[in-house]
Amino acid sequence: MARLTLEDVGALAGVSRSTVSRVINNESSVRPEVRARVEAVISQTGYAPNAAARSLASNRTGVIGLVIPSHVSNLFEDPYFARLIQGVTLGAKQISSTLTLFLFESEEEEREVSPRVVESGFLDGVIVTATRPGNSLMRKIASTDLPLVAIGRPGIDGVPYVDVDNRAGAFQAATFLREHGYERCGYIGGPLNTSTGEDRLAGFIDGLAEFNSALPNDLRAFGDFSEPSGYDAMSELLDHSPDAIFAASDGMALGAIRRIHDAGLSVPDDIAVIGFDGFTLGEASEPSLTTLEQPVSATGSLAVELLHKMLGDRSTPFTPSVLPVQLIRRASA
Amino acid sequence: MARLTLEDVGALAGVSRSTVSRVINNESSVRPEVRARVEAVISQTGYAPNAAARSLASNRTGVIGLVIPSHVSNLFEDPYFARLIQGVTLGAKQISSTLTLFLFESEEEEREVSPRVVESGFLDGVIVTATRPGNSLMRKIASTDLPLVAIGRPGIDGVPYVDVDNRAGAFQAATFLREHGYERCGYIGGPLNTSTGEDRLAGFIDGLAEFNSALPNDLRAFGDFSEPSGYDAMSELLDHSPDAIFAASDGMALGAIRRIHDAGLSVPDDIAVIGFDGFTLGEASEPSLTTLEQPVSATGSLAVELLHKMLGDRSTPFTPSVLPVQLIRRASA
DNA sequence: ACACTCTCTGGGAGCGCTCATATCGCTGTT
DNA sequence: AACAGCGATATGAGCGCTCCCAGAGAGTGT
């Protein structure tokens, strides 16, 4: 069965190419009767318009790219990305676009592929996530006219973005711990050259400051958001006898708990732990994890939505969206 | 900066459209001197060929689809998919294709979207994963002329696939347990309407049979590969006092361990546990998890490679590839 | 009755490539 | 000197759509 064209469908329905095109694109000026006839032919034949021809003529592809830079591709197993991808896919479906994924393994790869990605006209727009502030790939994309939305504060002026309120969340964690009587609050953070790393640290410090307390250097340790890195970070902090820990990811929080148990201490009796993410694995942990739940999937959908708006109106003024996070109290604090 | 065309680049280099096209497509019959001149213009201008025009003319898009059916999209957080996506992305990069992701949330969605996906010519080929044998979406795709590779035994004749040797792996687990003196081996399986569910069960039964032992019904329980489902399955099995458990995923194995601990028993002293996956989270568990490591990322890459071969030669005879799994002995058995 | 509007439909042009075919300028041969 | 033969390059056609404009009817007002 050779592939049908608009012209073929038109011939079968006794109308012209253009009328069929109008039906397919849901344009109004087609007589209902004619429209029905055309639609019947379409559904009988299973005709679907050729995507390439459509893109060539209309200059839109219905494809958006999700770019995940090299430095996180080894952390890709973090459920964060699974949720994010789900959210973006969902959003894309809503605007009848499809999602293409760009994972990079090295900065060199970012450089090589990026012109092909950006210049080929293959994408209507692109969502870039998890970059370090000022990331060169994002900077490069931002300098083209390819519509771009960042997930997470991008640290580049004029780049629209969607983020969760990392700062307020961390602030809330500090407040919670202090209000529950914890005196020596420690912090396990993500890499400081990420915006989440920066913001969560800043929020936590601010929150403690409200209670006139500081976050001494020896109660700070840093990981890469993964469980083992939380374990290691906790090893450092144990020497300085904290009575509570706020970790910037659930993974690190679970790692910290494992370390605390290995030291023969108990959570939360000896040391309370709060995570950040709200993933299901924190429910099943022992003890279950008190955490700040962030709306990851919604972040992804929202990014697509924002991108879609920008596609419709290229001059939309840029307004960052910052989604709230919520403290889920379970057993670890 | 208006977008350049082949013609523009040609004009700048003092050659014609087609010569530039030959340079870009690495065809041989271009004088080295001319080639160099054209390449210089290309790199100076940052020209990149328009993907849509290229596809329209050549009938190939350089895009392959990865389809993940509805019934697993809620399990998408399983690191399995992250690894698989990484593998597929890697493979796609090697054949300079890009990857588009299709996640479905319901069977209805599968039906709606599939014609658009299949008939629009947007994809050169498609990789379908994690379907139940005989899955209708896969069956539909198989009935078109869109090149298709399955990941996991598809249960449809003539569909090429890549799989890991689930059966041999489970056989190995049974052998290992019996050789180490475990007498009452229980099994926590995946859903029986998945090929991995079937094959791992069959292999385990075969393995036990080698030692003249059977797998009684009350030592079988089933989950959905997730941690909580392993916990629940283990609850059932505990009543029948197994001394060893083979779980068909690391997640379920960890759930089982948690359940065993909750019952006040120890792993492996009271009950040994073997998982299946080889994910990093099994290294950090307490005790660390003995498991069958499967080459997930390689499976993804290999699927792309196979698809690529099929694209080059549509009449390639179909040969399933089955990758080996390997027993990693850690502390839980 | 006429010009005029308004709605609906058809056809031409062109998007930027690839592919097949035509053409050019050489060399080597007789 | 003329011509075949060959590699390198140019040209034409066309991929299947969208967009724009022209034209056909049908209806309206005078």
Short mmCIF file of N, CA and C in Angstrom, two decimals, chain A residues 150-269:
data_model
loop_
_atom_site.label_atom_id
_atom_site.label_comp_id
_atom_site.label_asym_id
_atom_site.label_seq_id
_atom_site.Cartn_x
_atom_site.Cartn_y
_atom_site.Cartn_z
N ALA A 150 14.24 26.90 30.45
CA ALA A 150 15.11 26.16 31.36
C ALA A 150 14.28 25.57 32.49
N ILE A 151 14.73 24.43 32.97
CA ILE A 151 14.16 23.90 34.21
C ILE A 151 15.22 24.10 35.28
N GLY A 152 14.88 24.86 36.26
CA GLY A 152 15.86 25.28 37.25
C GLY A 152 16.42 26.64 36.85
N ARG A 153 16.73 27.42 37.83
CA ARG A 153 17.24 28.78 37.58
C ARG A 153 18.49 28.69 36.70
N PRO A 154 18.44 29.31 35.53
CA PRO A 154 19.51 29.10 34.57
C PRO A 154 20.73 29.99 34.78
N GLY A 155 20.57 31.08 35.50
CA GLY A 155 21.71 31.96 35.70
C GLY A 155 22.12 32.68 34.42
N ILE A 156 21.21 32.78 33.47
CA ILE A 156 21.49 33.56 32.27
C ILE A 156 20.31 34.51 32.08
N ASP A 157 20.63 35.77 31.91
CA ASP A 157 19.55 36.75 31.80
C ASP A 157 18.67 36.47 30.60
N GLY A 158 17.39 36.66 30.81
CA GLY A 158 16.48 36.59 29.69
C GLY A 158 16.04 35.20 29.30
N VAL A 159 16.54 34.19 29.98
CA VAL A 159 16.10 32.83 29.69
C VAL A 159 14.93 32.48 30.60
N PRO A 160 13.77 32.22 30.02
CA PRO A 160 12.60 31.89 30.81
C PRO A 160 12.84 30.55 31.52
N TYR A 161 12.30 30.42 32.70
CA TYR A 161 12.50 29.14 33.38
C TYR A 161 11.37 28.78 34.31
N VAL A 162 11.35 27.51 34.64
CA VAL A 162 10.42 26.96 35.61
C VAL A 162 11.29 26.34 36.70
N ASP A 163 10.91 26.58 37.92
CA ASP A 163 11.71 26.02 39.00
C ASP A 163 10.79 25.70 40.17
N VAL A 164 11.31 24.93 41.11
CA VAL A 164 10.56 24.76 42.34
C VAL A 164 11.19 25.70 43.37
N ASP A 165 10.44 26.00 44.38
CA ASP A 165 10.92 26.99 45.33
C ASP A 165 11.90 26.36 46.32
N ASN A 166 13.09 26.12 45.82
CA ASN A 166 14.12 25.46 46.62
C ASN A 166 14.43 26.23 47.88
N ARG A 167 14.44 27.52 47.73
CA ARG A 167 14.83 28.36 48.83
C ARG A 167 13.79 28.30 49.95
N ALA A 168 12.52 28.45 49.55
CA ALA A 168 11.46 28.39 50.55
C ALA A 168 11.39 27.01 51.20
N GLY A 169 11.62 25.98 50.39
CA GLY A 169 11.59 24.63 50.94
C GLY A 169 12.64 24.43 52.00
N ALA A 170 13.86 24.86 51.69
CA ALA A 170 14.96 24.69 52.63
C ALA A 170 14.72 25.54 53.89
N PHE A 171 14.16 26.69 53.65
CA PHE A 171 13.81 27.58 54.76
C PHE A 171 12.84 26.87 55.72
N GLN A 172 11.86 26.23 55.10
CA GLN A 172 10.85 25.49 55.85
C GLN A 172 11.49 24.35 56.67
N ALA A 173 12.44 23.69 56.05
CA ALA A 173 13.13 22.59 56.75
C ALA A 173 13.83 23.13 58.00
N ALA A 174 14.52 24.25 57.83
CA ALA A 174 15.23 24.85 58.97
C ALA A 174 14.25 25.22 60.07
N THR A 175 13.17 25.88 59.66
CA THR A 175 12.16 26.29 60.63
C THR A 175 11.61 25.08 61.39
N PHE A 176 11.29 24.05 60.63
CA PHE A 176 10.73 22.85 61.24
C PHE A 176 11.68 22.27 62.29
N LEU A 177 12.93 22.15 61.91
CA LEU A 177 13.90 21.54 62.82
C LEU A 177 14.08 22.39 64.08
N ARG A 178 14.20 23.69 63.90
CA ARG A 178 14.39 24.55 65.06
C ARG A 178 13.15 24.54 65.95
N GLU A 179 12.00 24.57 65.34
CA GLU A 179 10.78 24.58 66.15
C GLU A 179 10.59 23.28 66.91
N HIS A 180 11.18 22.21 66.41
CA HIS A 180 11.08 20.95 67.12
C HIS A 180 12.26 20.73 68.04
N GLY A 181 12.98 21.79 68.30
CA GLY A 181 13.98 21.73 69.36
C GLY A 181 15.35 21.23 68.96
N TYR A 182 15.57 21.06 67.69
CA TYR A 182 16.92 20.61 67.31
C TYR A 182 17.87 21.79 67.31
N GLU A 183 19.01 21.59 67.91
CA GLU A 183 19.94 22.70 68.14
C GLU A 183 21.10 22.71 67.16
N ARG A 184 21.58 21.51 66.89
CA ARG A 184 22.76 21.43 66.01
C ARG A 184 22.36 20.83 64.67
N CYS A 185 21.88 21.70 63.80
CA CYS A 185 21.37 21.24 62.50
C CYS A 185 22.49 21.21 61.47
N GLY A 186 22.67 20.07 60.86
CA GLY A 186 23.68 19.95 59.81
C GLY A 186 23.02 19.92 58.44
N TYR A 187 23.84 20.12 57.44
CA TYR A 187 23.33 20.22 56.08
C TYR A 187 24.15 19.35 55.14
N ILE A 188 23.45 18.55 54.35
CA ILE A 188 24.13 17.81 53.28
C ILE A 188 23.59 18.33 51.97
N GLY A 189 24.44 18.98 51.22
CA GLY A 189 23.97 19.68 50.03
C GLY A 189 24.37 19.02 48.74
N GLY A 190 23.76 19.51 47.67
CA GLY A 190 24.19 19.11 46.32
C GLY A 190 25.37 19.96 45.91
N PRO A 191 25.91 19.70 44.75
CA PRO A 191 27.06 20.48 44.28
C PRO A 191 26.72 21.97 44.26
N LEU A 192 27.66 22.76 44.70
CA LEU A 192 27.39 24.19 44.82
C LEU A 192 27.32 24.90 43.47
N ASN A 193 27.81 24.26 42.43
CA ASN A 193 27.67 24.91 41.13
C ASN A 193 26.39 24.50 40.42
N THR A 194 25.41 24.04 41.17
CA THR A 194 24.08 23.88 40.60
C THR A 194 23.16 24.87 41.30
N SER A 195 22.11 25.27 40.60
CA SER A 195 21.25 26.26 41.21
C SER A 195 20.50 25.67 42.40
N THR A 196 20.13 24.39 42.31
CA THR A 196 19.47 23.78 43.47
C THR A 196 20.44 23.70 44.64
N GLY A 197 21.70 23.39 44.34
CA GLY A 197 22.70 23.36 45.39
C GLY A 197 22.79 24.71 46.09
N GLU A 198 22.90 25.74 45.33
CA GLU A 198 22.98 27.10 45.89
C GLU A 198 21.74 27.47 46.68
N ASP A 199 20.58 27.27 46.02
CA ASP A 199 19.35 27.80 46.60
C ASP A 199 18.95 27.08 47.88
N ARG A 200 19.16 25.77 47.88
CA ARG A 200 18.76 25.04 49.09
C ARG A 200 19.67 25.41 50.27
N LEU A 201 20.92 25.59 49.98
CA LEU A 201 21.84 26.02 51.04
C LEU A 201 21.44 27.40 51.56
N ALA A 202 21.20 28.31 50.62
CA ALA A 202 20.86 29.67 51.02
C ALA A 202 19.58 29.70 51.85
N GLY A 203 18.59 28.92 51.41
CA GLY A 203 17.32 28.89 52.13
C GLY A 203 17.49 28.32 53.53
N PHE A 204 18.32 27.32 53.65
CA PHE A 204 18.51 26.68 54.95
C PHE A 204 19.21 27.65 55.90
N ILE A 205 20.21 28.32 55.38
CA ILE A 205 20.92 29.31 56.20
C ILE A 205 19.97 30.42 56.65
N ASP A 206 19.18 30.90 55.71
CA ASP A 206 18.20 31.93 56.05
C ASP A 206 17.25 31.46 57.14
N GLY A 207 16.80 30.22 56.99
CA GLY A 207 15.84 29.69 57.95
C GLY A 207 16.43 29.60 59.35
N LEU A 208 17.67 29.14 59.41
CA LEU A 208 18.33 29.06 60.71
C LEU A 208 18.52 30.46 61.30
N ALA A 209 18.83 31.40 60.42
CA ALA A 209 19.09 32.76 60.85
C ALA A 209 17.87 33.36 61.56
N GLU A 210 16.70 32.97 61.11
CA GLU A 210 15.47 33.43 61.77
C GLU A 210 15.48 33.08 63.25
N PHE A 211 16.19 32.01 63.59
CA PHE A 211 16.27 31.58 64.99
C PHE A 211 17.62 31.97 65.59
N ASN A 212 18.21 32.95 64.97
CA ASN A 212 19.50 33.44 65.45
C ASN A 212 20.54 32.34 65.55
N SER A 213 20.45 31.39 64.60
CA SER A 213 21.52 30.43 64.66
C SER A 213 22.18 30.33 63.29
N ALA A 214 23.39 29.91 63.27
CA ALA A 214 24.17 29.88 62.03
C ALA A 214 24.37 28.44 61.58
N LEU A 215 24.94 28.28 60.41
CA LEU A 215 25.30 26.95 59.93
C LEU A 215 26.82 26.90 59.80
N PRO A 216 27.45 26.39 60.88
CA PRO A 216 28.92 26.40 60.86
C PRO A 216 29.45 25.51 59.74
N ASN A 217 30.66 25.82 59.28
CA ASN A 217 31.25 25.06 58.19
C ASN A 217 31.37 23.58 58.47
N ASP A 218 31.65 23.24 59.73
CA ASP A 218 31.84 21.81 59.99
C ASP A 218 30.52 21.05 60.10
N LEU A 219 29.41 21.76 59.93
CA LEU A 219 28.13 21.06 59.83
C LEU A 219 27.59 21.12 58.40
N ARG A 220 28.47 21.39 57.48
CA ARG A 220 28.09 21.35 56.07
C ARG A 220 28.90 20.28 55.35
N ALA A 221 28.23 19.51 54.53
CA ALA A 221 28.97 18.56 53.70
C ALA A 221 28.21 18.47 52.38
N PHE A 222 28.91 18.02 51.36
CA PHE A 222 28.29 18.04 50.04
C PHE A 222 28.43 16.72 49.30
N GLY A 223 27.38 16.39 48.56
CA GLY A 223 27.39 15.17 47.76
C GLY A 223 26.90 15.50 46.35
N ASP A 224 26.50 14.48 45.65
CA ASP A 224 26.03 14.70 44.27
C ASP A 224 24.57 14.28 44.11
N PHE A 225 23.82 14.29 45.21
CA PHE A 225 22.41 13.92 45.25
C PHE A 225 22.18 12.41 45.36
N SER A 226 23.22 11.62 45.18
CA SER A 226 23.02 10.16 45.19
C SER A 226 23.13 9.59 46.61
N GLU A 227 22.63 8.41 46.77
CA GLU A 227 22.62 7.76 48.07
C GLU A 227 24.04 7.58 48.63
N PRO A 228 24.94 6.99 47.87
CA PRO A 228 26.29 6.79 48.42
C PRO A 228 26.96 8.10 48.82
N SER A 229 26.69 9.15 48.05
CA SER A 229 27.33 10.41 48.39
C SER A 229 26.76 10.98 49.68
N GLY A 230 25.51 10.65 49.97
CA GLY A 230 24.92 11.06 51.24
C GLY A 230 25.55 10.31 52.40
N TYR A 231 25.82 9.04 52.15
CA TYR A 231 26.48 8.22 53.16
C TYR A 231 27.83 8.82 53.52
N ASP A 232 28.61 9.13 52.49
CA ASP A 232 29.93 9.69 52.72
C ASP A 232 29.87 11.04 53.41
N ALA A 233 28.95 11.88 52.95
CA ALA A 233 28.84 13.20 53.55
C ALA A 233 28.49 13.08 55.04
N MET A 234 27.63 12.13 55.36
CA MET A 234 27.23 11.94 56.74
C MET A 234 28.43 11.51 57.60
N SER A 235 29.32 10.74 56.98
CA SER A 235 30.52 10.33 57.73
C SER A 235 31.27 11.55 58.23
N GLU A 236 31.40 12.53 57.39
CA GLU A 236 32.09 13.75 57.81
C GLU A 236 31.38 14.44 58.96
N LEU A 237 30.05 14.53 58.80
CA LEU A 237 29.30 15.32 59.78
C LEU A 237 29.24 14.64 61.15
N LEU A 238 29.31 13.32 61.17
CA LEU A 238 29.16 12.60 62.44
C LEU A 238 30.16 13.06 63.49
N ASP A 239 31.35 13.41 63.03
CA ASP A 239 32.38 13.86 63.97
C ASP A 239 31.98 15.12 64.72
N HIS A 240 31.02 15.85 64.17
CA HIS A 240 30.66 17.12 64.81
C HIS A 240 29.30 17.08 65.45
N SER A 241 28.89 15.86 65.80
CA SER A 241 27.68 15.58 66.57
C SER A 241 26.47 16.49 66.30
N PRO A 242 25.92 16.39 65.09
CA PRO A 242 24.68 17.10 64.81
C PRO A 242 23.51 16.36 65.47
N ASP A 243 22.44 17.05 65.75
CA ASP A 243 21.25 16.34 66.22
C ASP A 243 20.15 16.33 65.15
N ALA A 244 20.44 16.95 64.02
CA ALA A 244 19.49 16.90 62.90
C ALA A 244 20.24 17.18 61.61
N ILE A 245 19.72 16.61 60.54
CA ILE A 245 20.34 16.79 59.23
C ILE A 245 19.26 17.15 58.22
N PHE A 246 19.56 18.16 57.43
CA PHE A 246 18.73 18.42 56.27
C PHE A 246 19.56 18.08 55.03
N ALA A 247 19.05 17.13 54.27
CA ALA A 247 19.77 16.72 53.06
C ALA A 247 19.02 17.22 51.83
N ALA A 248 19.77 17.65 50.84
CA ALA A 248 19.16 18.30 49.68
C ALA A 248 18.56 17.34 48.67
N SER A 249 18.56 16.05 48.99
CA SER A 249 17.82 15.10 48.15
C SER A 249 17.42 13.91 49.01
N ASP A 250 16.39 13.21 48.59
CA ASP A 250 15.98 12.02 49.32
C ASP A 250 17.07 10.96 49.29
N GLY A 251 17.72 10.86 48.14
CA GLY A 251 18.80 9.88 48.02
C GLY A 251 19.87 10.10 49.08
N MET A 252 20.33 11.35 49.18
CA MET A 252 21.37 11.64 50.17
C MET A 252 20.84 11.46 51.59
N ALA A 253 19.56 11.78 51.78
CA ALA A 253 18.99 11.59 53.12
C ALA A 253 19.01 10.11 53.50
N LEU A 254 18.67 9.26 52.55
CA LEU A 254 18.69 7.82 52.84
C LEU A 254 20.11 7.33 53.09
N GLY A 255 21.03 7.88 52.33
CA GLY A 255 22.44 7.54 52.56
C GLY A 255 22.87 7.95 53.96
N ALA A 256 22.43 9.15 54.35
CA ALA A 256 22.77 9.64 55.68
C ALA A 256 22.20 8.73 56.76
N ILE A 257 20.95 8.32 56.56
CA ILE A 257 20.33 7.44 57.55
C ILE A 257 21.10 6.13 57.66
N ARG A 258 21.48 5.61 56.50
CA ARG A 258 22.25 4.35 56.53
C ARG A 258 23.54 4.55 57.32
N ARG A 259 24.19 5.68 57.13
CA ARG A 259 25.44 5.96 57.85
C ARG A 259 25.20 6.08 59.35
N ILE A 260 24.09 6.75 59.68
CA ILE A 260 23.77 6.95 61.08
C ILE A 260 23.52 5.59 61.76
N HIS A 261 22.78 4.74 61.06
CA HIS A 261 22.54 3.40 61.60
C HIS A 261 23.85 2.63 61.76
N ASP A 262 24.71 2.76 60.74
CA ASP A 262 26.00 2.07 60.83
C ASP A 262 26.80 2.53 62.04
N ALA A 263 26.55 3.77 62.46
CA ALA A 263 27.26 4.29 63.63
C ALA A 263 26.57 3.86 64.92
N GLY A 264 25.54 3.07 64.79
CA GLY A 264 24.85 2.58 65.97
C GLY A 264 23.89 3.60 66.58
N LEU A 265 23.58 4.62 65.83
CA LEU A 265 22.67 5.64 66.34
C LEU A 265 21.29 5.45 65.71
N SER A 266 20.31 6.13 66.26
CA SER A 266 18.96 5.94 65.74
C SER A 266 18.40 7.24 65.17
N VAL A 267 17.52 7.05 64.18
CA VAL A 267 16.81 8.16 63.55
C VAL A 267 15.35 8.01 63.89
N PRO A 268 14.68 8.99 64.43
CA PRO A 268 15.15 10.36 64.66
C PRO A 268 15.65 10.59 66.09
N ASP A 269 15.70 9.55 66.93
CA ASP A 269 15.99 9.83 68.34
C ASP A 269 17.35 10.48 68.55
#
